[in-house]
Amino acid sequence: MLLIAAAVMVAALVLSQLLVPPYLEHRAEKRLTAHGGRATVSIDALPAARLLFDDGDKIKVRGDGLHVNLFTPSSGVFNELDRFDRADVRLTRMTAGPFAVNRVTLLRSSSSKPYAFMLKASVTARALSDYAGTQLGGDLGGFLGRLGSGLIPFSAEPIPVEVQAAIRSRGGRPQLQSVHGSVAGLPAGPLASALAAAIADRF
């Protein structure tokens, strides 16, 4: 009986290792590419059954040509990423609201460390004007409103955006610890928080 029980446990562990990570990887890839683009997701957890209890070792994401909608984070958007001790998310040629993103990364080396957020993008007054109909509120809406008022109306001239930030997840909600960079002279904290949340929400 003990041998049979041990064999069943081993079989269950092997089966979960073969089935659980691929299922979660496929689910994440499908959500990331819901509005177009390409993405690959790799999940590490040993044993894989830990993933059923919101615990994993590492998630690695590569994406190109994705689209996310910006929003002011108000709930646990980081919950899925937080289940992993380490995160390595690198996306290229992405659109995020009115911003054309050349490259964005979201990295974490351990569960005790904040996420390192890095963004290289551009935005135009014309794109901001087209996006104004979304009527965003909160810090992000105020940021976009001030940014739009400081640019030449309907200009197609791109404004470069480069931001680095340390973001701590508190109950799944992003909290900025530090931000380096600005957009047309405005502090880029609301943008960093909103874009990091939009990416995390895709998982």
PDB file of C-alpha atoms in Angstrom:
ATOM      1  CA  MET A   1       0.000   0.000   0.000  1.00  0.00           C
ATOM      2  CA  LEU A   2       2.845   2.373   0.828  1.00  0.00           C
ATOM      3  CA  LEU A   3       4.488   1.648  -2.515  1.00  0.00           C
ATOM      4  CA  ILE A   4       1.234   2.268  -4.355  1.00  0.00           C
ATOM      5  CA  ALA A   5       0.675   5.544  -2.489  1.00  0.00           C
ATOM      6  CA  ALA A   6       4.248   6.635  -3.248  1.00  0.00           C
ATOM      7  CA  ALA A   7       3.811   5.747  -6.930  1.00  0.00           C
ATOM      8  CA  VAL A   8       0.583   7.747  -7.124  1.00  0.00           C
ATOM      9  CA  MET A   9       2.270  10.768  -5.527  1.00  0.00           C
ATOM     10  CA  VAL A  10       5.206  10.588  -7.931  1.00  0.00           C
ATOM     11  CA  ALA A  11       2.867  10.247 -10.906  1.00  0.00           C
ATOM     12  CA  ALA A  12       0.862  13.251  -9.718  1.00  0.00           C
ATOM     13  CA  LEU A  13       4.021  15.356  -9.338  1.00  0.00           C
ATOM     14  CA  VAL A  14       5.268  14.382 -12.800  1.00  0.00           C
ATOM     15  CA  LEU A  15       1.878  15.068 -14.343  1.00  0.00           C
ATOM     16  CA  SER A  16       1.606  18.494 -12.702  1.00  0.00           C
ATOM     17  CA  GLN A  17       5.124  19.337 -13.915  1.00  0.00           C
ATOM     18  CA  LEU A  18       4.096  18.484 -17.472  1.00  0.00           C
ATOM     19  CA  LEU A  19       0.704  20.185 -17.455  1.00  0.00           C
ATOM     20  CA  VAL A  20       0.556  23.155 -15.069  1.00  0.00           C
ATOM     21  CA  PRO A  21       3.419  25.393 -16.368  1.00  0.00           C
ATOM     22  CA  PRO A  22       2.440  25.011 -20.063  1.00  0.00           C
ATOM     23  CA  TYR A  23      -1.179  25.831 -19.225  1.00  0.00           C
ATOM     24  CA  LEU A  24      -0.232  29.002 -17.342  1.00  0.00           C
ATOM     25  CA  GLU A  25       2.283  29.982 -20.033  1.00  0.00           C
ATOM     26  CA  HIS A  26      -0.356  29.625 -22.760  1.00  0.00           C
ATOM     27  CA  ARG A  27      -2.895  31.580 -20.717  1.00  0.00           C
ATOM     28  CA  ALA A  28      -0.440  34.445 -20.174  1.00  0.00           C
ATOM     29  CA  GLU A  29       0.575  34.513 -23.855  1.00  0.00           C
ATOM     30  CA  LYS A  30      -3.073  34.637 -24.905  1.00  0.00           C
ATOM     31  CA  ARG A  31      -3.841  37.548 -22.589  1.00  0.00           C
ATOM     32  CA  LEU A  32      -0.721  39.464 -23.629  1.00  0.00           C
ATOM     33  CA  THR A  33      -1.563  39.154 -27.335  1.00  0.00           C
ATOM     34  CA  ALA A  34      -5.313  39.796 -26.975  1.00  0.00           C
ATOM     35  CA  HIS A  35      -4.951  42.993 -29.046  1.00  0.00           C
ATOM     36  CA  GLY A  36      -2.220  41.775 -31.392  1.00  0.00           C
ATOM     37  CA  GLY A  37       1.530  41.202 -31.310  1.00  0.00           C
ATOM     38  CA  ARG A  38       3.643  38.226 -30.310  1.00  0.00           C
ATOM     39  CA  ALA A  39       4.691  36.945 -26.887  1.00  0.00           C
ATOM     40  CA  THR A  40       6.445  33.989 -25.310  1.00  0.00           C
ATOM     41  CA  VAL A  41       6.175  33.149 -21.622  1.00  0.00           C
ATOM     42  CA  SER A  42       8.356  30.729 -19.668  1.00  0.00           C
ATOM     43  CA  ILE A  43       7.485  29.688 -16.110  1.00  0.00           C
ATOM     44  CA  ASP A  44       9.768  27.875 -13.661  1.00  0.00           C
ATOM     45  CA  ALA A  45       8.496  26.184 -10.501  1.00  0.00           C
ATOM     46  CA  LEU A  46       9.728  23.021  -8.830  1.00  0.00           C
ATOM     47  CA  PRO A  47       7.538  21.267  -7.994  1.00  0.00           C
ATOM     48  CA  ALA A  48       4.989  22.764 -10.372  1.00  0.00           C
ATOM     49  CA  ALA A  49       2.194  22.074  -7.877  1.00  0.00           C
ATOM     50  CA  ARG A  50       3.420  25.187  -6.025  1.00  0.00           C
ATOM     51  CA  LEU A  51       1.829  27.233  -8.800  1.00  0.00           C
ATOM     52  CA  LEU A  52      -1.580  26.049  -7.649  1.00  0.00           C
ATOM     53  CA  PHE A  53      -0.876  27.855  -4.377  1.00  0.00           C
ATOM     54  CA  ASP A  54       0.333  31.112  -5.980  1.00  0.00           C
ATOM     55  CA  ASP A  55       4.028  30.298  -5.599  1.00  0.00           C
ATOM     56  CA  GLY A  56       6.686  29.966  -8.323  1.00  0.00           C
ATOM     57  CA  ASP A  57      10.391  30.494  -8.947  1.00  0.00           C
ATOM     58  CA  LYS A  58      10.587  32.633 -12.082  1.00  0.00           C
ATOM     59  CA  ILE A  59       8.569  34.029 -14.960  1.00  0.00           C
ATOM     60  CA  LYS A  60      10.289  35.153 -18.162  1.00  0.00           C
ATOM     61  CA  VAL A  61       8.382  37.116 -20.794  1.00  0.00           C
ATOM     62  CA  ARG A  62       9.370  38.362 -24.219  1.00  0.00           C
ATOM     63  CA  GLY A  63       6.940  40.323 -26.363  1.00  0.00           C
ATOM     64  CA  ASP A  64       6.843  42.443 -29.502  1.00  0.00           C
ATOM     65  CA  GLY A  65       4.114  44.596 -31.007  1.00  0.00           C
ATOM     66  CA  LEU A  66       1.759  44.352 -28.022  1.00  0.00           C
ATOM     67  CA  HIS A  67      -0.889  46.885 -27.000  1.00  0.00           C
ATOM     68  CA  VAL A  68      -2.076  47.791 -23.503  1.00  0.00           C
ATOM     69  CA  ASN A  69      -4.541  50.368 -22.235  1.00  0.00           C
ATOM     70  CA  LEU A  70      -3.297  52.744 -19.575  1.00  0.00           C
ATOM     71  CA  PHE A  71      -5.242  53.119 -16.351  1.00  0.00           C
ATOM     72  CA  THR A  72      -4.769  54.373 -12.822  1.00  0.00           C
ATOM     73  CA  PRO A  73      -4.086  51.224 -10.723  1.00  0.00           C
ATOM     74  CA  SER A  74      -6.543  50.719  -7.896  1.00  0.00           C
ATOM     75  CA  SER A  75      -6.503  46.974  -7.237  1.00  0.00           C
ATOM     76  CA  GLY A  76      -4.175  43.966  -7.087  1.00  0.00           C
ATOM     77  CA  VAL A  77      -2.902  44.113 -10.668  1.00  0.00           C
ATOM     78  CA  PHE A  78       0.497  42.748  -9.597  1.00  0.00           C
ATOM     79  CA  ASN A  79      -0.926  39.633  -7.934  1.00  0.00           C
ATOM     80  CA  GLU A  80      -0.023  37.267 -10.786  1.00  0.00           C
ATOM     81  CA  LEU A  81       3.558  38.527 -11.119  1.00  0.00           C
ATOM     82  CA  ASP A  82       3.988  38.605  -7.337  1.00  0.00           C
ATOM     83  CA  ARG A  83       3.541  34.843  -7.108  1.00  0.00           C
ATOM     84  CA  PHE A  84       7.038  34.459  -8.646  1.00  0.00           C
ATOM     85  CA  ASP A  85      10.246  35.143  -6.735  1.00  0.00           C
ATOM     86  CA  ARG A  86      11.899  36.476  -9.895  1.00  0.00           C
ATOM     87  CA  ALA A  87      10.428  38.259 -12.905  1.00  0.00           C
ATOM     88  CA  ASP A  88      12.055  39.113 -16.232  1.00  0.00           C
ATOM     89  CA  VAL A  89       9.666  40.958 -18.557  1.00  0.00           C
ATOM     90  CA  ARG A  90      11.059  42.614 -21.704  1.00  0.00           C
ATOM     91  CA  LEU A  91       8.758  44.077 -24.366  1.00  0.00           C
ATOM     92  CA  THR A  92       9.543  45.950 -27.581  1.00  0.00           C
ATOM     93  CA  ARG A  93       7.614  48.026 -30.136  1.00  0.00           C
ATOM     94  CA  MET A  94       4.563  48.279 -27.900  1.00  0.00           C
ATOM     95  CA  THR A  95       1.747  50.824 -27.827  1.00  0.00           C
ATOM     96  CA  ALA A  96       0.461  51.968 -24.440  1.00  0.00           C
ATOM     97  CA  GLY A  97      -2.361  54.464 -24.800  1.00  0.00           C
ATOM     98  CA  PRO A  98      -0.895  57.437 -26.727  1.00  0.00           C
ATOM     99  CA  PHE A  99       2.712  56.328 -26.135  1.00  0.00           C
ATOM    100  CA  ALA A 100       4.791  54.532 -28.752  1.00  0.00           C
ATOM    101  CA  VAL A 101       7.059  52.310 -26.679  1.00  0.00           C
ATOM    102  CA  ASN A 102      10.392  51.302 -28.138  1.00  0.00           C
ATOM    103  CA  ARG A 103      11.401  49.192 -25.147  1.00  0.00           C
ATOM    104  CA  VAL A 104      10.096  48.522 -21.645  1.00  0.00           C
ATOM    105  CA  THR A 105      11.398  46.145 -18.981  1.00  0.00           C
ATOM    106  CA  LEU A 106      10.045  45.031 -15.620  1.00  0.00           C
ATOM    107  CA  LEU A 107      12.566  43.056 -13.582  1.00  0.00           C
ATOM    108  CA  ARG A 108      12.721  41.628 -10.066  1.00  0.00           C
ATOM    109  CA  SER A 109      15.619  39.583  -8.680  1.00  0.00           C
ATOM    110  CA  SER A 110      13.859  38.299  -5.535  1.00  0.00           C
ATOM    111  CA  SER A 111      10.533  38.585  -3.752  1.00  0.00           C
ATOM    112  CA  SER A 112      12.078  40.945  -1.193  1.00  0.00           C
ATOM    113  CA  LYS A 113      13.209  43.425  -3.858  1.00  0.00           C
ATOM    114  CA  PRO A 114      11.174  46.050  -5.743  1.00  0.00           C
ATOM    115  CA  TYR A 115      10.552  45.773  -9.474  1.00  0.00           C
ATOM    116  CA  ALA A 116      13.018  47.670 -11.652  1.00  0.00           C
ATOM    117  CA  PHE A 117      11.062  49.471 -14.355  1.00  0.00           C
ATOM    118  CA  MET A 118      12.731  50.955 -17.443  1.00  0.00           C
ATOM    119  CA  LEU A 119      10.983  52.681 -20.326  1.00  0.00           C
ATOM    120  CA  LYS A 120      12.077  54.188 -23.619  1.00  0.00           C
ATOM    121  CA  ALA A 121       9.221  55.632 -25.638  1.00  0.00           C
ATOM    122  CA  SER A 122       7.820  58.731 -27.378  1.00  0.00           C
ATOM    123  CA  VAL A 123       4.530  60.612 -27.539  1.00  0.00           C
ATOM    124  CA  THR A 124       3.048  63.339 -29.723  1.00  0.00           C
ATOM    125  CA  ALA A 125       0.434  66.008 -29.024  1.00  0.00           C
ATOM    126  CA  ARG A 126      -1.697  64.547 -31.810  1.00  0.00           C
ATOM    127  CA  ALA A 127      -1.700  61.121 -30.154  1.00  0.00           C
ATOM    128  CA  LEU A 128      -2.564  62.691 -26.794  1.00  0.00           C
ATOM    129  CA  SER A 129      -5.454  64.564 -28.387  1.00  0.00           C
ATOM    130  CA  ASP A 130      -6.807  61.378 -29.973  1.00  0.00           C
ATOM    131  CA  TYR A 131      -6.509  59.584 -26.625  1.00  0.00           C
ATOM    132  CA  ALA A 132      -8.276  62.303 -24.645  1.00  0.00           C
ATOM    133  CA  GLY A 133     -11.657  60.682 -25.277  1.00  0.00           C
ATOM    134  CA  THR A 134     -10.838  57.921 -22.806  1.00  0.00           C
ATOM    135  CA  GLN A 135     -11.407  60.453 -19.999  1.00  0.00           C
ATOM    136  CA  LEU A 136      -8.898  58.959 -17.609  1.00  0.00           C
ATOM    137  CA  GLY A 137      -9.090  60.140 -14.033  1.00  0.00           C
ATOM    138  CA  GLY A 138      -6.742  60.142 -11.081  1.00  0.00           C
ATOM    139  CA  ASP A 139      -3.042  60.893 -11.208  1.00  0.00           C
ATOM    140  CA  LEU A 140      -2.658  59.531 -14.731  1.00  0.00           C
ATOM    141  CA  GLY A 141      -5.490  61.646 -16.138  1.00  0.00           C
ATOM    142  CA  GLY A 142      -4.031  64.762 -14.527  1.00  0.00           C
ATOM    143  CA  PHE A 143      -0.577  63.910 -15.854  1.00  0.00           C
ATOM    144  CA  LEU A 144      -1.823  63.434 -19.421  1.00  0.00           C
ATOM    145  CA  GLY A 145      -3.882  66.632 -19.209  1.00  0.00           C
ATOM    146  CA  ARG A 146      -0.903  68.706 -18.072  1.00  0.00           C
ATOM    147  CA  LEU A 147       1.313  67.055 -20.659  1.00  0.00           C
ATOM    148  CA  GLY A 148      -1.134  67.759 -23.480  1.00  0.00           C
ATOM    149  CA  SER A 149      -1.522  71.416 -22.471  1.00  0.00           C
ATOM    150  CA  GLY A 150       2.239  71.861 -22.588  1.00  0.00           C
ATOM    151  CA  LEU A 151       2.623  70.603 -26.148  1.00  0.00           C
ATOM    152  CA  ILE A 152       1.832  72.273 -29.454  1.00  0.00           C
ATOM    153  CA  PRO A 153      -1.759  71.197 -30.315  1.00  0.00           C
ATOM    154  CA  PHE A 154      -1.974  68.452 -32.959  1.00  0.00           C
ATOM    155  CA  SER A 155       1.776  68.405 -33.448  1.00  0.00           C
ATOM    156  CA  ALA A 156       3.169  65.170 -34.876  1.00  0.00           C
ATOM    157  CA  GLU A 157       6.637  65.863 -33.495  1.00  0.00           C
ATOM    158  CA  PRO A 158       7.619  63.011 -31.153  1.00  0.00           C
ATOM    159  CA  ILE A 159       8.618  63.864 -27.584  1.00  0.00           C
ATOM    160  CA  PRO A 160      11.203  61.377 -26.232  1.00  0.00           C
ATOM    161  CA  VAL A 161      10.357  59.578 -22.981  1.00  0.00           C
ATOM    162  CA  GLU A 162      12.984  57.806 -20.870  1.00  0.00           C
ATOM    163  CA  VAL A 163      12.089  56.672 -17.364  1.00  0.00           C
ATOM    164  CA  GLN A 164      13.619  54.446 -14.703  1.00  0.00           C
ATOM    165  CA  ALA A 165      11.751  53.581 -11.522  1.00  0.00           C
ATOM    166  CA  ALA A 166      11.738  51.239  -8.545  1.00  0.00           C
ATOM    167  CA  ILE A 167       8.229  49.918  -7.910  1.00  0.00           C
ATOM    168  CA  ARG A 168       7.195  47.994  -4.817  1.00  0.00           C
ATOM    169  CA  SER A 169       4.070  45.847  -4.897  1.00  0.00           C
ATOM    170  CA  ARG A 170       1.855  46.383  -1.853  1.00  0.00           C
ATOM    171  CA  GLY A 171      -0.990  43.911  -1.855  1.00  0.00           C
ATOM    172  CA  GLY A 172      -0.694  43.738  -5.636  1.00  0.00           C
ATOM    173  CA  ARG A 173      -0.899  47.490  -6.068  1.00  0.00           C
ATOM    174  CA  PRO A 174       2.208  49.308  -7.399  1.00  0.00           C
ATOM    175  CA  GLN A 175       3.847  51.898  -5.155  1.00  0.00           C
ATOM    176  CA  LEU A 176       6.690  54.032  -6.481  1.00  0.00           C
ATOM    177  CA  GLN A 177       9.862  54.074  -4.407  1.00  0.00           C
ATOM    178  CA  SER A 178      11.933  56.172  -6.785  1.00  0.00           C
ATOM    179  CA  VAL A 179      11.595  57.641 -10.274  1.00  0.00           C
ATOM    180  CA  HIS A 180      14.225  59.066 -12.605  1.00  0.00           C
ATOM    181  CA  GLY A 181      13.093  60.847 -15.746  1.00  0.00           C
ATOM    182  CA  SER A 182      10.438  63.252 -16.913  1.00  0.00           C
ATOM    183  CA  VAL A 183       8.181  63.884 -19.886  1.00  0.00           C
ATOM    184  CA  ALA A 184       8.309  67.426 -21.288  1.00  0.00           C
ATOM    185  CA  GLY A 185       9.411  68.588 -17.846  1.00  0.00           C
ATOM    186  CA  LEU A 186       6.664  66.757 -15.926  1.00  0.00           C
ATOM    187  CA  PRO A 187       7.473  64.100 -13.268  1.00  0.00           C
ATOM    188  CA  ALA A 188       6.965  60.701 -14.885  1.00  0.00           C
ATOM    189  CA  GLY A 189       5.778  58.853 -11.762  1.00  0.00           C
ATOM    190  CA  PRO A 190       2.116  58.507 -12.830  1.00  0.00           C
ATOM    191  CA  LEU A 191       3.171  57.169 -16.236  1.00  0.00           C
ATOM    192  CA  ALA A 192       5.600  54.616 -14.750  1.00  0.00           C
ATOM    193  CA  SER A 193       2.990  53.384 -12.283  1.00  0.00           C
ATOM    194  CA  ALA A 194       0.228  53.162 -14.892  1.00  0.00           C
ATOM    195  CA  LEU A 195       2.304  51.386 -17.527  1.00  0.00           C
ATOM    196  CA  ALA A 196       3.783  48.883 -15.040  1.00  0.00           C
ATOM    197  CA  ALA A 197       0.264  48.144 -13.801  1.00  0.00           C
ATOM    198  CA  ALA A 198      -1.064  47.750 -17.358  1.00  0.00           C
ATOM    199  CA  ILE A 199       1.642  45.208 -18.167  1.00  0.00           C
ATOM    200  CA  ALA A 200       1.205  43.273 -14.911  1.00  0.00           C
ATOM    201  CA  ASP A 201      -2.565  43.206 -15.403  1.00  0.00           C
ATOM    202  CA  ARG A 202      -2.088  41.220 -18.626  1.00  0.00           C
ATOM    203  CA  PHE A 203      -0.971  38.156 -16.680  1.00  0.00           C
TER     204      PHE A 203
END
